[in-house]
Structure formats: structure tokens, C-alpha cells
Coordinates of C-alpha atoms in Angstrom, one line a residue:
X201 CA 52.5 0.9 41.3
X202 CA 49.8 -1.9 42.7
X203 CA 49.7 0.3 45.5
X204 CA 49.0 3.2 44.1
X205 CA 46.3 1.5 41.8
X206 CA 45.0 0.3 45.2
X207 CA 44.9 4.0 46.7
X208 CA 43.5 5.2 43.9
X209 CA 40.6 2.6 43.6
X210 CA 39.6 3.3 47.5
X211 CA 40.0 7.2 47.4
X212 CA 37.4 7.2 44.2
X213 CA 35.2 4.4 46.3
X214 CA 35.0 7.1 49.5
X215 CA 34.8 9.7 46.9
X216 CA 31.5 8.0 45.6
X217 CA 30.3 7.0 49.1
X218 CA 30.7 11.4 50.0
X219 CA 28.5 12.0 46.6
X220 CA 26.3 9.9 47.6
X221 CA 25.1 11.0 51.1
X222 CA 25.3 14.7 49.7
X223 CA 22.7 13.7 46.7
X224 CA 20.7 12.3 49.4
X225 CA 20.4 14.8 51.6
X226 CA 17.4 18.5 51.5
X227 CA 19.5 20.1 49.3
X228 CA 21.9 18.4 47.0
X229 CA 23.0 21.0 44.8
X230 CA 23.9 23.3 48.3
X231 CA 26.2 20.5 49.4
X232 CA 27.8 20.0 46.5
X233 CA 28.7 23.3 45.7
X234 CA 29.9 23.2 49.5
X235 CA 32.3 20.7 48.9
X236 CA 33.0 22.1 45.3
X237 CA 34.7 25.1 47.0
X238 CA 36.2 23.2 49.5
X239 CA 38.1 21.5 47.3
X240 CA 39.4 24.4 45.5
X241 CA 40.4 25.2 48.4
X242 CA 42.2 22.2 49.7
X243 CA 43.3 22.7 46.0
X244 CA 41.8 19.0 45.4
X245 CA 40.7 19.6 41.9
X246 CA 40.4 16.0 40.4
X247 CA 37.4 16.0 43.3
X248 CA 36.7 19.2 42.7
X249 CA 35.9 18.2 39.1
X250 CA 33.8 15.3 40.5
X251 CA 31.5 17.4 42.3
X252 CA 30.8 19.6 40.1
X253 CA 29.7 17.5 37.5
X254 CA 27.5 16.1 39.8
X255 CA 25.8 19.6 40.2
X256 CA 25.6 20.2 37.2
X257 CA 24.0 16.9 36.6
X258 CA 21.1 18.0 39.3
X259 CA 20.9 21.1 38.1
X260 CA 19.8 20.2 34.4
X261 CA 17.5 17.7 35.7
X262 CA 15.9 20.0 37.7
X263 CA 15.6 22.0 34.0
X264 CA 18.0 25.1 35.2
X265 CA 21.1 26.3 34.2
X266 CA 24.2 27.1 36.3
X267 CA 24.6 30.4 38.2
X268 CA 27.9 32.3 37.4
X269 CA 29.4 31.4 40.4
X270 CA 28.9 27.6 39.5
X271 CA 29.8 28.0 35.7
X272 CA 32.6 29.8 37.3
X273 CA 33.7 26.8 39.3
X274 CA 33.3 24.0 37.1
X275 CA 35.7 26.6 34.7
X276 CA 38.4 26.4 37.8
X277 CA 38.0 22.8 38.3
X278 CA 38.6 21.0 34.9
X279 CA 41.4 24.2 34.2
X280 CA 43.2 23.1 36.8
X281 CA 43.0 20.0 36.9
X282 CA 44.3 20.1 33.1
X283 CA 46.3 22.5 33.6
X284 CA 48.7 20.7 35.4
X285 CA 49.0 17.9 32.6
X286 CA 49.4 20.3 29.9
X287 CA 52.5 21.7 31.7
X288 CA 53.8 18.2 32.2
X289 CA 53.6 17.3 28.6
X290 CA 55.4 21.0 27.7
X291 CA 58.3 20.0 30.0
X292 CA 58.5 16.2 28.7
X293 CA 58.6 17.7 24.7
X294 CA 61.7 19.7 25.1
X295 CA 64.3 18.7 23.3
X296 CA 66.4 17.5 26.1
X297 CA 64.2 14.4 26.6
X298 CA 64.0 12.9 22.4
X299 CA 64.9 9.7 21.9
X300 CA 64.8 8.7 25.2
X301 CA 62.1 5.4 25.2
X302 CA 61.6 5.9 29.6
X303 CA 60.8 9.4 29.1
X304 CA 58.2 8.4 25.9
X305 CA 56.3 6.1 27.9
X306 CA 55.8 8.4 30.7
X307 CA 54.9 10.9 28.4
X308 CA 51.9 8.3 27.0
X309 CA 50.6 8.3 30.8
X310 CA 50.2 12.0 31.1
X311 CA 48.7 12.7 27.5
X312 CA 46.5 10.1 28.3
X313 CA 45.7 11.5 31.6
X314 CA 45.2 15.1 29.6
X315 CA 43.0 13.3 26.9
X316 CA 41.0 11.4 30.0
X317 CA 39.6 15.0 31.6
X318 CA 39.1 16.7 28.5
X319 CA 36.7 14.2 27.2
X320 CA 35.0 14.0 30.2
X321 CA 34.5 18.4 30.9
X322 CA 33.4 18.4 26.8
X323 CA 31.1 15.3 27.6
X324 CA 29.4 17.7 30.4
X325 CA 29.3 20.8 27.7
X326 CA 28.6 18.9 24.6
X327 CA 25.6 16.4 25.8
X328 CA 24.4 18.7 28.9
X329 CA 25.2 21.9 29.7
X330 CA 24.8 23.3 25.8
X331 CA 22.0 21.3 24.9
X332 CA 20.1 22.6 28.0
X333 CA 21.1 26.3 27.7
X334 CA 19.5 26.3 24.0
X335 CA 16.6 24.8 25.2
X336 CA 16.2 27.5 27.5
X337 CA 17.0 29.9 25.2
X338 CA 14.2 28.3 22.9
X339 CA 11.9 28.8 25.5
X340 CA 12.8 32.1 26.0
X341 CA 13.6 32.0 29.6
X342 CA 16.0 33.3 31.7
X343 CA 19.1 31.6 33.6
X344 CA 19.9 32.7 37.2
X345 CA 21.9 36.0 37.4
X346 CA 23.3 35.7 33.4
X347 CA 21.5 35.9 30.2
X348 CA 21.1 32.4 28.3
X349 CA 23.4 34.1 25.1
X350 CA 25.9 34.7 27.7
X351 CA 25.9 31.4 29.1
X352 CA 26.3 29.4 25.9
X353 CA 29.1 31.4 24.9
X354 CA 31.0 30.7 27.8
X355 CA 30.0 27.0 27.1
X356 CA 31.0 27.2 23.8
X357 CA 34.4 28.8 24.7
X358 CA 35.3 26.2 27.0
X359 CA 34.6 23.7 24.8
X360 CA 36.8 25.1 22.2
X361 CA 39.5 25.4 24.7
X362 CA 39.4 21.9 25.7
X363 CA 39.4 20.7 21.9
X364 CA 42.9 22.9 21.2
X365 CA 44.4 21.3 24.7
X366 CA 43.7 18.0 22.9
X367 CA 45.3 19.3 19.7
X368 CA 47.9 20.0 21.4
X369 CA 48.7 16.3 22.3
X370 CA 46.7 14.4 19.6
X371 CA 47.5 16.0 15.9
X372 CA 45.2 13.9 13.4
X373 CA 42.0 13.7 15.2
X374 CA 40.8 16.8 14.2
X375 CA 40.6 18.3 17.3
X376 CA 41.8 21.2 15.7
X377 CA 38.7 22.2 13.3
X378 CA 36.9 20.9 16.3
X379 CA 38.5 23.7 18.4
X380 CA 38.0 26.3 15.6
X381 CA 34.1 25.3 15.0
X382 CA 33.7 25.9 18.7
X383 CA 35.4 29.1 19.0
X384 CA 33.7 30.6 15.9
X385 CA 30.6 29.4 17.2
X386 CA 30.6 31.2 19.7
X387 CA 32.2 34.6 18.5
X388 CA 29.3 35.1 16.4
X389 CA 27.1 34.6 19.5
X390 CA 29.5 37.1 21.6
X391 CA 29.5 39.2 18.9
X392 CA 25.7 39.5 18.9
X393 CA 24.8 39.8 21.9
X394 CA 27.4 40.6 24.4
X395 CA 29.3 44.2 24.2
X396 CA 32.8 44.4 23.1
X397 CA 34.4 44.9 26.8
X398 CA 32.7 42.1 27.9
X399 CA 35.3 39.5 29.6
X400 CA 33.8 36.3 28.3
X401 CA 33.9 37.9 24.6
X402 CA 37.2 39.3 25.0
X403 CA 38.4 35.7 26.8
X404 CA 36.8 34.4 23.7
X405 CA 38.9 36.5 21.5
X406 CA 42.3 36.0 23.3
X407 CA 41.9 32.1 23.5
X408 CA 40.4 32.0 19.5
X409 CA 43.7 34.3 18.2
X410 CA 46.1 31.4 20.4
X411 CA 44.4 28.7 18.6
X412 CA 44.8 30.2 15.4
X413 CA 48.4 31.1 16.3
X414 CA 49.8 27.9 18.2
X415 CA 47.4 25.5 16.6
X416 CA 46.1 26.3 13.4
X417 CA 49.1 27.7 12.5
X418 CA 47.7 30.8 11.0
X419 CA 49.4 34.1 12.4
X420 CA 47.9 36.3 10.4
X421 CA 44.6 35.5 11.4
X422 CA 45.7 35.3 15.2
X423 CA 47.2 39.2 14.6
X424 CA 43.7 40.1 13.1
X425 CA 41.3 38.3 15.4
X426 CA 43.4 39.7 18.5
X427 CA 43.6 43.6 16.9
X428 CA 39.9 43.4 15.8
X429 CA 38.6 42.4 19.9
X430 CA 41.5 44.9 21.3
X431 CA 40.4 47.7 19.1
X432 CA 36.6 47.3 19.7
X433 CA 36.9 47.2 23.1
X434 CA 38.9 50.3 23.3
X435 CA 36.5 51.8 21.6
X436 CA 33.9 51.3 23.9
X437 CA 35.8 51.3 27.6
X438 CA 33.4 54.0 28.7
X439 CA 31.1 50.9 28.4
X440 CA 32.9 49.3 31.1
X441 CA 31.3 48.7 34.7
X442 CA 33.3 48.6 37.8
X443 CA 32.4 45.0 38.3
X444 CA 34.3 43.9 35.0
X445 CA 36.9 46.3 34.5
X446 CA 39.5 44.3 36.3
X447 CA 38.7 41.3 34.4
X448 CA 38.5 42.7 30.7
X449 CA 41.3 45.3 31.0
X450 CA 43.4 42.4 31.9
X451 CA 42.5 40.3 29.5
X452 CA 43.0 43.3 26.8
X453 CA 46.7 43.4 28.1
X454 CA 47.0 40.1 27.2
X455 CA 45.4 40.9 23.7
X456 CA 47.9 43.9 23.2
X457 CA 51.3 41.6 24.6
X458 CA 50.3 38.7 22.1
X459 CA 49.9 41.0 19.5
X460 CA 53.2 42.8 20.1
X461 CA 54.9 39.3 20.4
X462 CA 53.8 38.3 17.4
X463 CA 54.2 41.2 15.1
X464 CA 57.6 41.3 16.5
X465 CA 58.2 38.2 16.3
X466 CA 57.1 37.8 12.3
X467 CA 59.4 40.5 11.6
X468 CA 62.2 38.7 12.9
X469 CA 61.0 35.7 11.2
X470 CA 61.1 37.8 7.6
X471 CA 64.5 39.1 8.9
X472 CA 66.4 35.9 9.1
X473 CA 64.1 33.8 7.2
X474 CA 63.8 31.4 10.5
X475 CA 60.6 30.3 12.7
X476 CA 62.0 31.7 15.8
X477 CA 58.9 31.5 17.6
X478 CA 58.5 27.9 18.6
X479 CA 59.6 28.0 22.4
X480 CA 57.5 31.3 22.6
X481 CA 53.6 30.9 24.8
X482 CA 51.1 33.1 24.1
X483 CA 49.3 34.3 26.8
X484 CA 45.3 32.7 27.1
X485 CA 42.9 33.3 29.6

């Protein structure tokens, strides 16, 4: 354990020392969106995490907002890097592993691990990235290659997906009206200004109706929220440009099998009087 505290402490000292020769040199935000991608690659996501907030750091100082490419990237960073945890926590909560004290304690490091990177991505949204994005929408400017509305609801779905991933593991913090303020938030945005194929919407949509479902423990409005986005945007898939169609005809699929999962499985439910979906996941973007 020493030793991997040790390993630990040099890898983030190196890790600091590589920031810091990147910020130094012409073009900081170049070099670390170079090693950004690297790391996905090398799927090194806790340093992918590391540069990106960094970026994003010298982007809003330099008063600009992130490209989609980089909003895109810091989205595959802190998803993955949480991702992981949240599977570990779904494996050490099975019913196999109560009551046993060994298997508690190690499920105390990864929730705390889980809580750790979610509180750091929502400090980047909460105090930088939203803050600056309304700003420039207060100025009436433009971000590179998106519109500012866009922008802040993909900010503002993010944020609400990292407040349910803590609801998940902390219950009475109330990360779960947190999640839901987020989320609505930002439907209302989506709703005004982006079209109802739009992937971020439709993302929106999908990961609002899980919260609701999983979280809030409200199905009905999970069914509704879910039939509402799937139905508008079938209404308007001539709308649909070859660029997103892969993207929001997925995530409608999604829409339609969580839908079809849960209506099927509330009838069940009214058939034998029985939650019988617990150990059912609903799909999220």
C-alpha cells in the first residue's frame, strides 16, 4: 500500500512537471489538447482528465469557450474515468457481498474515489465553464464552431449527470434535486433553442428520464419525459443532417428500449404486485 501511495505521489509529481513545460511553451492550449488525445488513446484517462482541465483553464482565461472537439473530450475524460468506479460500486452492491465488513471498506475507497472526480469535473462546469459560456452569451458573442445555447446545455447536462452518479452513492446530500435542477435547466434551454433531433437535446432527454427513473424514483415521469423527446424528434427526422443522424437516431433507440422496458416492466409490476425492476439498467448516453 506505502508503495503504491509512493507511485502514486511521483506519477502526479511527473504529471505536473509534463503540464508544466506544455503551459510554457507558444501554444499551450495545442499541446494540451495533444496530450489530451493521447491519452485517450493510451486509454490514460485520470491524465486525460488532468489535461483537460488545464485547457480549459487557458481557454477561459483567454475569455473563449471550448470547441466541440474539446467539450467533446473533456465529456470522454471524466466519463470514463467515472465510469469505471460507478461499475465497481454496481458489482460490490450485489447482494452476494452484504454483511461482509472487507468488502464494505473497499467499497468506502471506490465511492470515495467516485465522489473525488465528480466534484472535481462539476467544479470545472459549475465555477468555469458555465459561468463563462453565460457571459458570452451576455455579450452576445459567438463560441467557436457551436452556438453559446448549445454549449451551456451540454454544460448543464453534464453537470446533471455527474450530480445523479453521486446520488447514486451518496443518498441524503441532495444530490438528487441537484441532478434534477440541472437537467431541467437545461431542457428548457434545449427546448428553446436547439431542434428536437438534436443529439445533445435528445442525450439530455435520455439521461433526464434515467434520473427520474433510477433516481428520483418517479417512472411515470421517466415514461413521459422519454415519449415526449422520442415523439418530437420523430416528428421532425426530415430535420435531420447527415452529420448527426448516427448520433440522434441512436440515442432515440435508446429512448424507445427504455421506454419499452419500462412500460413492460410496470405492467409486470401491477401483475404481481412486486418491484421487479431493481437489477434492471436503463440505457444513458
Amino acid at each position: 500500500y506505502k508503495l503504491l501511495l509512493r507511485t502514486n505521489k511521483a506519477h502526479t509529481m511527473a504529471l505536473k512537471t509534463l503540464i508544466g513545460k506544455i503551459k510554457s511553451g507558444n501554444d499551450p492550449v495545442k499541446g494540451l489538447l495533444s496530450m489530451a488525445k493521447a491519452s485517450e488513446n493510451a486509454e490514460r484517462y485520470s491524465d486525460m482528465c488532468s489535461f483537460m482541465r488545464e485547457l480549459v483553464a487557458a481557454k477561459v482565461a483567454a475569455g473563449e469557450d471550448l470547441t466541440v472537439e474539446e467539450r467533446n473530450l473533456l465529456s470522454v475524460a471524466y466519463k470514463n474515468a467515472v465510469g469505471a468506479r460507478r461499475a465497481s460500486w454496481r458489482t460490490l452492491i450485489l447482494d452476494e457481498y452484504k454483511g461482509n465488513s472487507i468488502i464494505d471498506e473497499y467499497k468506502k475507497k471506490v465511492s470515495t474515489e467516485m465522489k473525488t472526480i465528480c466534484m472535481e469535473v462539476l467544479k470545472v462546469l459549475e465555477d468555469t465553464l458555465v459561468p463563462n459560456i453565460e457571459k458570452i452569451i451576455s455579450a452576445g458573442e459567438k463560441s467557436e464552431g457551436n452556438t453559446p445555447p448549445e454549449a451551456l446545455v451540454f454544460y448543464l447536462k453534464m453537470a446533471g449527470d455527474y450530480y445523479r452518479y453521486l446520488s447514486e452513492i451518496v443518498v441524503k446530500e441532495g444530490y438528487d434535486k441537484k441532478a434534477e435542477e440541472k437537467y431541467k435547466k437545461g431542457t428548457g434551454l434545449a427546448e428553446e433553442h436547439l431542434l428536437a433531433t438534436h443529439p445533445i437535446r435528445l442525450g439530455l432527454a435520455l439521461n433526464f428520464s434515467v434520473c427520474y427513473y433510477e433516481i428520483l424514483k418517479n417512472p411515470q415521469a421517466a415514461c413521459d419525459m422519454a415519449k415526449k423527446a422520442f415523439d418530437a424528434a420523430i416528428s421532425k427526422l426530415d430535420t435531420l443532417d447527415e452529420a448527426s443522424y448516427k448520433d440522434s437516431t441512436l440515442i432515440m433507440q435508446l429512448l424507445r428500449d427504455n421506454l419499452t422496458l419500462w412500460t413492460s416492466s410496470a405492467e409486470k409490476e401491477t401483475e404481481e404486485t412486486t418491484n421487479a425492476t431493481e437489477t434492471e439498467m436503463a440505457a444513458e448516453q
